[in-house]
Amino acid sequence: MRIVYINTAAIESHPTFHRVFRRAMGFPDFYGANMDAWLDCMSSIDDPAAGLSEITVAPGELLVLEIPDSLDFAYRCPDIWQDLLECCAFVNQRRIDRGQPSVLTLLLR
């Protein structure tokens, strides 16, 4: 298991969401800064050879996204909060559909 802290205080919009995640996860320079690109990067978090994130986990391990002040974040940015929840679930479902284990979980604080 690996825990990555996500600085939700710096998230005010979709562009800042992508900047925060790009920094926290080490997404590549060609990261598209949209949710499709986020899904692709996060779906390959246990495949370092894909080169989609500097942060990786071993196959079968979980990546824990630590979300501080989650209630405040959900209140301030409800659309982005919903996107984060849905996209984390989508990443795991995509992997399950491919016969792979879930790879993401959220630690809400």
mmCIF file of N, CA and C in Angstrom:
data_model
loop_
_atom_site.group_PDB
_atom_site.id
_atom_site.type_symbol
_atom_site.label_atom_id
_atom_site.label_comp_id
_atom_site.label_asym_id
_atom_site.label_seq_id
_atom_site.Cartn_x
_atom_site.Cartn_y
_atom_site.Cartn_z
ATOM 1 N N MET A 1 0.849 -1.177 0.000
ATOM 2 C CA MET A 1 0.000 0.000 0.000
ATOM 3 C C MET A 1 0.893 1.238 0.000
ATOM 4 N N ARG A 2 0.496 2.201 -0.780
ATOM 5 C CA ARG A 2 1.207 3.479 -0.834
ATOM 6 C C ARG A 2 0.196 4.597 -0.657
ATOM 7 N N ILE A 3 0.534 5.579 0.147
ATOM 8 C CA ILE A 3 -0.365 6.704 0.416
ATOM 9 C C ILE A 3 0.196 7.958 -0.240
ATOM 10 N N VAL A 4 -0.670 8.653 -0.976
ATOM 11 C CA VAL A 4 -0.304 9.919 -1.609
ATOM 12 C C VAL A 4 -1.252 10.990 -1.088
ATOM 13 N N TYR A 5 -0.671 12.034 -0.524
ATOM 14 C CA TYR A 5 -1.434 13.161 0.006
ATOM 15 C C TYR A 5 -1.844 14.069 -1.149
ATOM 16 N N ILE A 6 -3.124 14.410 -1.205
ATOM 17 C CA ILE A 6 -3.643 15.313 -2.237
ATOM 18 C C ILE A 6 -4.016 16.636 -1.570
ATOM 19 N N ASN A 7 -3.356 17.695 -1.972
ATOM 20 C CA ASN A 7 -3.564 19.010 -1.377
ATOM 21 C C ASN A 7 -4.860 19.633 -1.891
ATOM 22 N N THR A 8 -5.963 19.284 -1.260
ATOM 23 C CA THR A 8 -7.269 19.767 -1.720
ATOM 24 C C THR A 8 -7.442 21.267 -1.519
ATOM 25 N N ALA A 9 -6.679 21.862 -0.604
ATOM 26 C CA ALA A 9 -6.782 23.308 -0.399
ATOM 27 C C ALA A 9 -6.370 24.077 -1.651
ATOM 28 N N ALA A 10 -5.551 23.468 -2.488
ATOM 29 C CA ALA A 10 -5.089 24.115 -3.721
ATOM 30 C C ALA A 10 -6.031 23.874 -4.896
ATOM 31 N N ILE A 11 -7.090 23.120 -4.681
ATOM 32 C CA ILE A 11 -8.035 22.820 -5.766
ATOM 33 C C ILE A 11 -9.214 23.772 -5.692
ATOM 34 N N GLU A 12 -9.389 24.539 -6.771
ATOM 35 C CA GLU A 12 -10.501 25.489 -6.860
ATOM 36 C C GLU A 12 -11.299 25.317 -8.142
ATOM 37 N N SER A 13 -10.717 24.570 -9.095
ATOM 38 C CA SER A 13 -11.314 24.428 -10.418
ATOM 39 C C SER A 13 -10.769 23.154 -11.039
ATOM 40 N N HIS A 14 -11.306 22.792 -12.187
ATOM 41 C CA HIS A 14 -10.773 21.614 -12.877
ATOM 42 C C HIS A 14 -9.294 21.789 -13.256
ATOM 43 N N PRO A 15 -8.884 22.958 -13.761
ATOM 44 C CA PRO A 15 -7.459 23.115 -14.051
ATOM 45 C C PRO A 15 -6.564 22.945 -12.819
ATOM 46 N N THR A 16 -6.995 23.470 -11.671
ATOM 47 C CA THR A 16 -6.166 23.311 -10.467
ATOM 48 C C THR A 16 -6.200 21.868 -9.973
ATOM 49 N N PHE A 17 -7.320 21.170 -10.150
ATOM 50 C CA PHE A 17 -7.386 19.743 -9.815
ATOM 51 C C PHE A 17 -6.291 18.987 -10.577
ATOM 52 N N HIS A 18 -6.197 19.250 -11.859
ATOM 53 C CA HIS A 18 -5.216 18.540 -12.681
ATOM 54 C C HIS A 18 -3.781 18.956 -12.338
ATOM 55 N N ARG A 19 -3.566 20.215 -11.990
ATOM 56 C CA ARG A 19 -2.224 20.636 -11.571
ATOM 57 C C ARG A 19 -1.814 19.928 -10.279
ATOM 58 N N VAL A 20 -2.737 19.859 -9.324
ATOM 59 C CA VAL A 20 -2.451 19.199 -8.047
ATOM 60 C C VAL A 20 -2.131 17.724 -8.278
ATOM 61 N N PHE A 21 -2.943 17.039 -9.062
ATOM 62 C CA PHE A 21 -2.702 15.617 -9.308
ATOM 63 C C PHE A 21 -1.441 15.403 -10.147
ATOM 64 N N ARG A 22 -1.199 16.257 -11.100
ATOM 65 C CA ARG A 22 0.013 16.100 -11.911
ATOM 66 C C ARG A 22 1.250 16.180 -11.019
ATOM 67 N N ARG A 23 1.243 17.147 -10.096
ATOM 68 C CA ARG A 23 2.360 17.313 -9.172
ATOM 69 C C ARG A 23 2.460 16.141 -8.201
ATOM 70 N N ALA A 24 1.343 15.780 -7.602
ATOM 71 C CA ALA A 24 1.341 14.725 -6.577
ATOM 72 C C ALA A 24 1.704 13.359 -7.146
ATOM 73 N N MET A 25 1.247 13.089 -8.358
ATOM 74 C CA MET A 25 1.434 11.764 -8.956
ATOM 75 C C MET A 25 2.620 11.695 -9.913
ATOM 76 N N GLY A 26 3.132 12.836 -10.315
ATOM 77 C CA GLY A 26 4.223 12.823 -11.284
ATOM 78 C C GLY A 26 3.762 12.375 -12.655
ATOM 79 N N PHE A 27 2.602 12.879 -13.077
ATOM 80 C CA PHE A 27 2.118 12.557 -14.417
ATOM 81 C C PHE A 27 3.091 13.115 -15.455
ATOM 82 N N PRO A 28 3.157 12.516 -16.639
ATOM 83 C CA PRO A 28 4.132 12.930 -17.658
ATOM 84 C C PRO A 28 3.815 14.307 -18.252
ATOM 85 N N ASP A 29 4.800 14.858 -18.931
ATOM 86 C CA ASP A 29 4.638 16.178 -19.564
ATOM 87 C C ASP A 29 3.487 16.204 -20.553
ATOM 88 N N PHE A 30 3.200 15.072 -21.182
ATOM 89 C CA PHE A 30 2.129 15.038 -22.184
ATOM 90 C C PHE A 30 0.740 14.804 -21.559
ATOM 91 N N TYR A 31 0.657 14.809 -20.227
ATOM 92 C CA TYR A 31 -0.634 14.640 -19.542
ATOM 93 C C TYR A 31 -1.635 15.660 -20.071
ATOM 94 N N GLY A 32 -2.806 15.192 -20.469
ATOM 95 C CA GLY A 32 -3.801 16.030 -21.123
ATOM 96 C C GLY A 32 -4.622 16.929 -20.226
ATOM 97 N N ALA A 33 -4.462 16.814 -18.911
ATOM 98 C CA ALA A 33 -5.179 17.671 -17.954
ATOM 99 C C ALA A 33 -6.686 17.631 -18.179
ATOM 100 N N ASN A 34 -7.222 16.435 -18.355
ATOM 101 C CA ASN A 34 -8.665 16.225 -18.418
ATOM 102 C C ASN A 34 -8.951 14.880 -17.755
ATOM 103 N N MET A 35 -10.204 14.586 -17.514
ATOM 104 C CA MET A 35 -10.525 13.369 -16.757
ATOM 105 C C MET A 35 -10.227 12.098 -17.543
ATOM 106 N N ASP A 36 -10.292 12.133 -18.861
ATOM 107 C CA ASP A 36 -9.911 10.947 -19.639
ATOM 108 C C ASP A 36 -8.428 10.631 -19.431
ATOM 109 N N ALA A 37 -7.596 11.668 -19.457
ATOM 110 C CA ALA A 37 -6.165 11.473 -19.221
ATOM 111 C C ALA A 37 -5.919 11.003 -17.790
ATOM 112 N N TRP A 38 -6.651 11.564 -16.824
ATOM 113 C CA TRP A 38 -6.533 11.153 -15.429
ATOM 114 C C TRP A 38 -6.869 9.665 -15.298
ATOM 115 N N LEU A 39 -7.951 9.250 -15.936
ATOM 116 C CA LEU A 39 -8.352 7.839 -15.884
ATOM 117 C C LEU A 39 -7.267 6.937 -16.447
ATOM 118 N N ASP A 40 -6.683 7.326 -17.556
ATOM 119 C CA ASP A 40 -5.623 6.519 -18.165
ATOM 120 C C ASP A 40 -4.412 6.415 -17.247
ATOM 121 N N CYS A 41 -3.982 7.543 -16.696
ATOM 122 C CA CYS A 41 -2.815 7.528 -15.802
ATOM 123 C C CYS A 41 -3.087 6.698 -14.553
ATOM 124 N N MET A 42 -4.233 6.878 -13.947
ATOM 125 C CA MET A 42 -4.527 6.177 -12.696
ATOM 126 C C MET A 42 -4.806 4.691 -12.936
ATOM 127 N N SER A 43 -5.297 4.343 -14.104
ATOM 128 C CA SER A 43 -5.556 2.930 -14.411
ATOM 129 C C SER A 43 -4.265 2.138 -14.579
ATOM 130 N N SER A 44 -3.163 2.827 -14.844
ATOM 131 C CA SER A 44 -1.875 2.164 -15.081
ATOM 132 C C SER A 44 -0.897 2.362 -13.922
ATOM 133 N N ILE A 45 -1.420 2.669 -12.759
ATOM 134 C CA ILE A 45 -0.573 3.020 -11.617
ATOM 135 C C ILE A 45 0.308 1.849 -11.159
ATOM 136 N N ASP A 46 -0.062 0.630 -11.514
ATOM 137 C CA ASP A 46 0.758 -0.530 -11.135
ATOM 138 C C ASP A 46 1.586 -1.050 -12.321
ATOM 139 N N ASP A 47 1.752 -0.201 -13.330
ATOM 140 C CA ASP A 47 2.537 -0.559 -14.512
ATOM 141 C C ASP A 47 3.572 0.530 -14.780
ATOM 142 N N PRO A 48 4.706 0.513 -14.061
ATOM 143 C CA PRO A 48 5.700 1.576 -14.236
ATOM 144 C C PRO A 48 6.202 1.700 -15.677
ATOM 145 N N ALA A 49 6.209 0.605 -16.419
ATOM 146 C CA ALA A 49 6.683 0.635 -17.800
ATOM 147 C C ALA A 49 5.793 1.508 -18.688
ATOM 148 N N ALA A 50 4.548 1.732 -18.285
ATOM 149 C CA ALA A 50 3.640 2.576 -19.067
ATOM 150 C C ALA A 50 4.104 4.031 -19.062
ATOM 151 N N GLY A 51 4.829 4.423 -18.024
ATOM 152 C CA GLY A 51 5.349 5.781 -17.948
ATOM 153 C C GLY A 51 4.302 6.847 -17.743
ATOM 154 N N LEU A 52 3.172 6.494 -17.125
ATOM 155 C CA LEU A 52 2.086 7.448 -16.950
ATOM 156 C C LEU A 52 2.058 8.099 -15.572
ATOM 157 N N SER A 53 2.955 7.682 -14.678
ATOM 158 C CA SER A 53 3.034 8.270 -13.350
ATOM 159 C C SER A 53 4.363 7.908 -12.711
ATOM 160 N N GLU A 54 4.948 8.862 -12.005
ATOM 161 C CA GLU A 54 6.156 8.565 -11.226
ATOM 162 C C GLU A 54 5.800 7.777 -9.973
ATOM 163 N N ILE A 55 4.601 7.965 -9.469
ATOM 164 C CA ILE A 55 4.118 7.219 -8.310
ATOM 165 C C ILE A 55 3.501 5.930 -8.826
ATOM 166 N N THR A 56 3.994 4.808 -8.333
ATOM 167 C CA THR A 56 3.452 3.516 -8.739
ATOM 168 C C THR A 56 3.328 2.614 -7.523
ATOM 169 N N VAL A 57 2.569 1.550 -7.697
ATOM 170 C CA VAL A 57 2.466 0.488 -6.697
ATOM 171 C C VAL A 57 2.770 -0.823 -7.401
ATOM 172 N N ALA A 58 3.125 -1.807 -6.603
ATOM 173 C CA ALA A 58 3.362 -3.139 -7.153
ATOM 174 C C ALA A 58 2.023 -3.763 -7.535
ATOM 175 N N PRO A 59 2.010 -4.661 -8.505
ATOM 176 C CA PRO A 59 0.767 -5.345 -8.853
ATOM 177 C C PRO A 59 0.134 -5.973 -7.599
ATOM 178 N N GLY A 60 -1.164 -5.750 -7.450
ATOM 179 C CA GLY A 60 -1.898 -6.277 -6.303
ATOM 180 C C GLY A 60 -1.939 -5.336 -5.113
ATOM 181 N N GLU A 61 -1.125 -4.265 -5.129
ATOM 182 C CA GLU A 61 -1.139 -3.284 -4.043
ATOM 183 C C GLU A 61 -2.153 -2.183 -4.335
ATOM 184 N N LEU A 62 -2.528 -1.474 -3.283
ATOM 185 C CA LEU A 62 -3.444 -0.349 -3.410
ATOM 186 C C LEU A 62 -2.694 0.973 -3.321
ATOM 187 N N LEU A 63 -3.160 1.932 -4.092
ATOM 188 C CA LEU A 63 -2.741 3.315 -3.942
ATOM 189 C C LEU A 63 -3.840 4.018 -3.164
ATOM 190 N N VAL A 64 -3.476 4.600 -2.040
ATOM 191 C CA VAL A 64 -4.413 5.326 -1.191
ATOM 192 C C VAL A 64 -4.244 6.811 -1.472
ATOM 193 N N LEU A 65 -5.307 7.455 -1.899
ATOM 194 C CA LEU A 65 -5.304 8.897 -2.087
ATOM 195 C C LEU A 65 -5.854 9.514 -0.810
ATOM 196 N N GLU A 66 -4.979 10.174 -0.057
ATOM 197 C CA GLU A 66 -5.392 10.815 1.193
ATOM 198 C C GLU A 66 -5.993 12.170 0.863
ATOM 199 N N ILE A 67 -7.267 12.322 1.179
ATOM 200 C CA ILE A 67 -8.015 13.531 0.853
ATOM 201 C C ILE A 67 -8.312 14.281 2.158
ATOM 202 N N PRO A 68 -7.479 15.271 2.502
ATOM 203 C CA PRO A 68 -7.712 16.014 3.740
ATOM 204 C C PRO A 68 -8.899 16.963 3.578
ATOM 205 N N ASP A 69 -9.508 17.286 4.686
ATOM 206 C CA ASP A 69 -10.633 18.224 4.676
ATOM 207 C C ASP A 69 -11.649 17.864 3.600
ATOM 208 N N SER A 70 -11.977 16.585 3.537
ATOM 209 C CA SER A 70 -12.836 16.096 2.459
ATOM 210 C C SER A 70 -14.217 16.751 2.464
ATOM 211 N N LEU A 71 -14.782 17.015 3.642
ATOM 212 C CA LEU A 71 -16.094 17.665 3.680
ATOM 213 C C LEU A 71 -16.018 19.083 3.121
ATOM 214 N N ASP A 72 -14.977 19.809 3.489
ATOM 215 C CA ASP A 72 -14.788 21.160 2.962
ATOM 216 C C ASP A 72 -14.593 21.115 1.448
ATOM 217 N N PHE A 73 -13.767 20.189 1.000
ATOM 218 C CA PHE A 73 -13.519 20.046 -0.447
ATOM 219 C C PHE A 73 -14.821 19.732 -1.192
ATOM 220 N N ALA A 74 -15.608 18.807 -0.660
ATOM 221 C CA ALA A 74 -16.878 18.443 -1.292
ATOM 222 C C ALA A 74 -17.835 19.636 -1.343
ATOM 223 N N TYR A 75 -17.818 20.445 -0.303
ATOM 224 C CA TYR A 75 -18.690 21.616 -0.245
ATOM 225 C C TYR A 75 -18.223 22.711 -1.205
ATOM 226 N N ARG A 76 -16.903 22.973 -1.234
ATOM 227 C CA ARG A 76 -16.346 24.034 -2.083
ATOM 228 C C ARG A 76 -16.401 23.706 -3.563
ATOM 229 N N CYS A 77 -16.174 22.428 -3.877
ATOM 230 C CA CYS A 77 -16.036 22.012 -5.274
ATOM 231 C C CYS A 77 -16.878 20.763 -5.535
ATOM 232 N N PRO A 78 -18.199 20.874 -5.435
ATOM 233 C CA PRO A 78 -19.033 19.672 -5.526
ATOM 234 C C PRO A 78 -18.884 18.907 -6.847
ATOM 235 N N ASP A 79 -18.734 19.615 -7.956
ATOM 236 C CA ASP A 79 -18.585 18.926 -9.249
ATOM 237 C C ASP A 79 -17.261 18.169 -9.325
ATOM 238 N N ILE A 80 -16.211 18.786 -8.839
ATOM 239 C CA ILE A 80 -14.897 18.141 -8.866
ATOM 240 C C ILE A 80 -14.875 16.969 -7.888
ATOM 241 N N TRP A 81 -15.489 17.145 -6.735
ATOM 242 C CA TRP A 81 -15.608 16.067 -5.745
ATOM 243 C C TRP A 81 -16.316 14.861 -6.369
ATOM 244 N N GLN A 82 -17.421 15.126 -7.040
ATOM 245 C CA GLN A 82 -18.175 14.048 -7.685
ATOM 246 C C GLN A 82 -17.344 13.377 -8.775
ATOM 247 N N ASP A 83 -16.628 14.171 -9.549
ATOM 248 C CA ASP A 83 -15.740 13.611 -10.580
ATOM 249 C C ASP A 83 -14.700 12.689 -9.957
ATOM 250 N N LEU A 84 -14.095 13.124 -8.852
ATOM 251 C CA LEU A 84 -13.076 12.309 -8.189
ATOM 252 C C LEU A 84 -13.654 10.976 -7.731
ATOM 253 N N LEU A 85 -14.804 11.011 -7.079
ATOM 254 C CA LEU A 85 -15.430 9.768 -6.606
ATOM 255 C C LEU A 85 -15.776 8.839 -7.763
ATOM 256 N N GLU A 86 -16.426 9.387 -8.771
ATOM 257 C CA GLU A 86 -16.845 8.570 -9.913
ATOM 258 C C GLU A 86 -15.654 8.017 -10.688
ATOM 259 N N CYS A 87 -14.624 8.829 -10.850
ATOM 260 C CA CYS A 87 -13.475 8.384 -11.637
ATOM 261 C C CYS A 87 -12.642 7.350 -10.884
ATOM 262 N N CYS A 88 -12.538 7.468 -9.572
ATOM 263 C CA CYS A 88 -11.856 6.415 -8.795
ATOM 264 C C CYS A 88 -12.615 5.095 -8.950
ATOM 265 N N ALA A 89 -13.929 5.158 -8.852
ATOM 266 C CA ALA A 89 -14.743 3.949 -9.024
ATOM 267 C C ALA A 89 -14.588 3.402 -10.442
ATOM 268 N N PHE A 90 -14.543 4.287 -11.434
ATOM 269 C CA PHE A 90 -14.397 3.854 -12.824
ATOM 270 C C PHE A 90 -13.064 3.153 -13.053
ATOM 271 N N VAL A 91 -11.977 3.720 -12.479
ATOM 272 C CA VAL A 91 -10.658 3.086 -12.615
ATOM 273 C C VAL A 91 -10.718 1.657 -12.097
ATOM 274 N N ASN A 92 -11.272 1.482 -10.900
ATOM 275 C CA ASN A 92 -11.346 0.137 -10.318
ATOM 276 C C ASN A 92 -12.236 -0.783 -11.142
ATOM 277 N N GLN A 93 -13.373 -0.277 -11.613
ATOM 278 C CA GLN A 93 -14.270 -1.118 -12.418
ATOM 279 C C GLN A 93 -13.617 -1.495 -13.744
ATOM 280 N N ARG A 94 -12.933 -0.556 -14.379
ATOM 281 C CA ARG A 94 -12.219 -0.829 -15.628
ATOM 282 C C ARG A 94 -11.219 -1.964 -15.422
ATOM 283 N N ARG A 95 -10.504 -1.907 -14.325
ATOM 284 C CA ARG A 95 -9.503 -2.930 -14.032
ATOM 285 C C ARG A 95 -10.171 -4.278 -13.740
ATOM 286 N N ILE A 96 -11.246 -4.261 -12.986
ATOM 287 C CA ILE A 96 -11.970 -5.507 -12.684
ATOM 288 C C ILE A 96 -12.478 -6.137 -13.974
ATOM 289 N N ASP A 97 -13.004 -5.305 -14.872
ATOM 290 C CA ASP A 97 -13.491 -5.805 -16.161
ATOM 291 C C ASP A 97 -12.379 -6.453 -16.985
ATOM 292 N N ARG A 98 -11.136 -6.043 -16.753
ATOM 293 C CA ARG A 98 -9.974 -6.598 -17.461
ATOM 294 C C ARG A 98 -9.345 -7.776 -16.700
ATOM 295 N N GLY A 99 -9.966 -8.162 -15.577
ATOM 296 C CA GLY A 99 -9.427 -9.253 -14.781
ATOM 297 C C GLY A 99 -8.294 -8.836 -13.855
ATOM 298 N N GLN A 100 -8.160 -7.531 -13.606
ATOM 299 C CA GLN A 100 -7.126 -7.005 -12.722
ATOM 300 C C GLN A 100 -7.759 -6.589 -11.394
ATOM 301 N N PRO A 101 -6.965 -6.547 -10.327
ATOM 302 C CA PRO A 101 -7.521 -6.112 -9.043
ATOM 303 C C PRO A 101 -7.713 -4.597 -9.001
ATOM 304 N N SER A 102 -8.582 -4.167 -8.109
ATOM 305 C CA SER A 102 -8.724 -2.732 -7.847
ATOM 306 C C SER A 102 -7.378 -2.174 -7.431
ATOM 307 N N VAL A 103 -7.166 -0.885 -7.713
ATOM 308 C CA VAL A 103 -5.868 -0.295 -7.411
ATOM 309 C C VAL A 103 -5.986 1.002 -6.614
ATOM 310 N N LEU A 104 -7.164 1.606 -6.557
ATOM 311 C CA LEU A 104 -7.338 2.898 -5.880
ATOM 312 C C LEU A 104 -8.292 2.800 -4.706
ATOM 313 N N THR A 105 -7.964 3.561 -3.681
ATOM 314 C CA THR A 105 -8.893 3.765 -2.581
ATOM 315 C C THR A 105 -8.694 5.172 -2.056
ATOM 316 N N LEU A 106 -9.710 5.707 -1.416
ATOM 317 C CA LEU A 106 -9.650 7.058 -0.859
ATOM 318 C C LEU A 106 -9.616 6.997 0.655
ATOM 319 N N LEU A 107 -8.774 7.831 1.249
ATOM 320 C CA LEU A 107 -8.740 8.023 2.697
ATOM 321 C C LEU A 107 -9.283 9.417 2.935
ATOM 322 N N LEU A 108 -10.535 9.476 3.378
ATOM 323 C CA LEU A 108 -11.203 10.761 3.585
ATOM 324 C C LEU A 108 -10.980 11.212 5.019
ATOM 325 N N ARG A 109 -10.492 12.429 5.145
ATOM 326 C CA ARG A 109 -10.190 12.953 6.478
ATOM 327 C C ARG A 109 -10.987 14.185 6.730
#
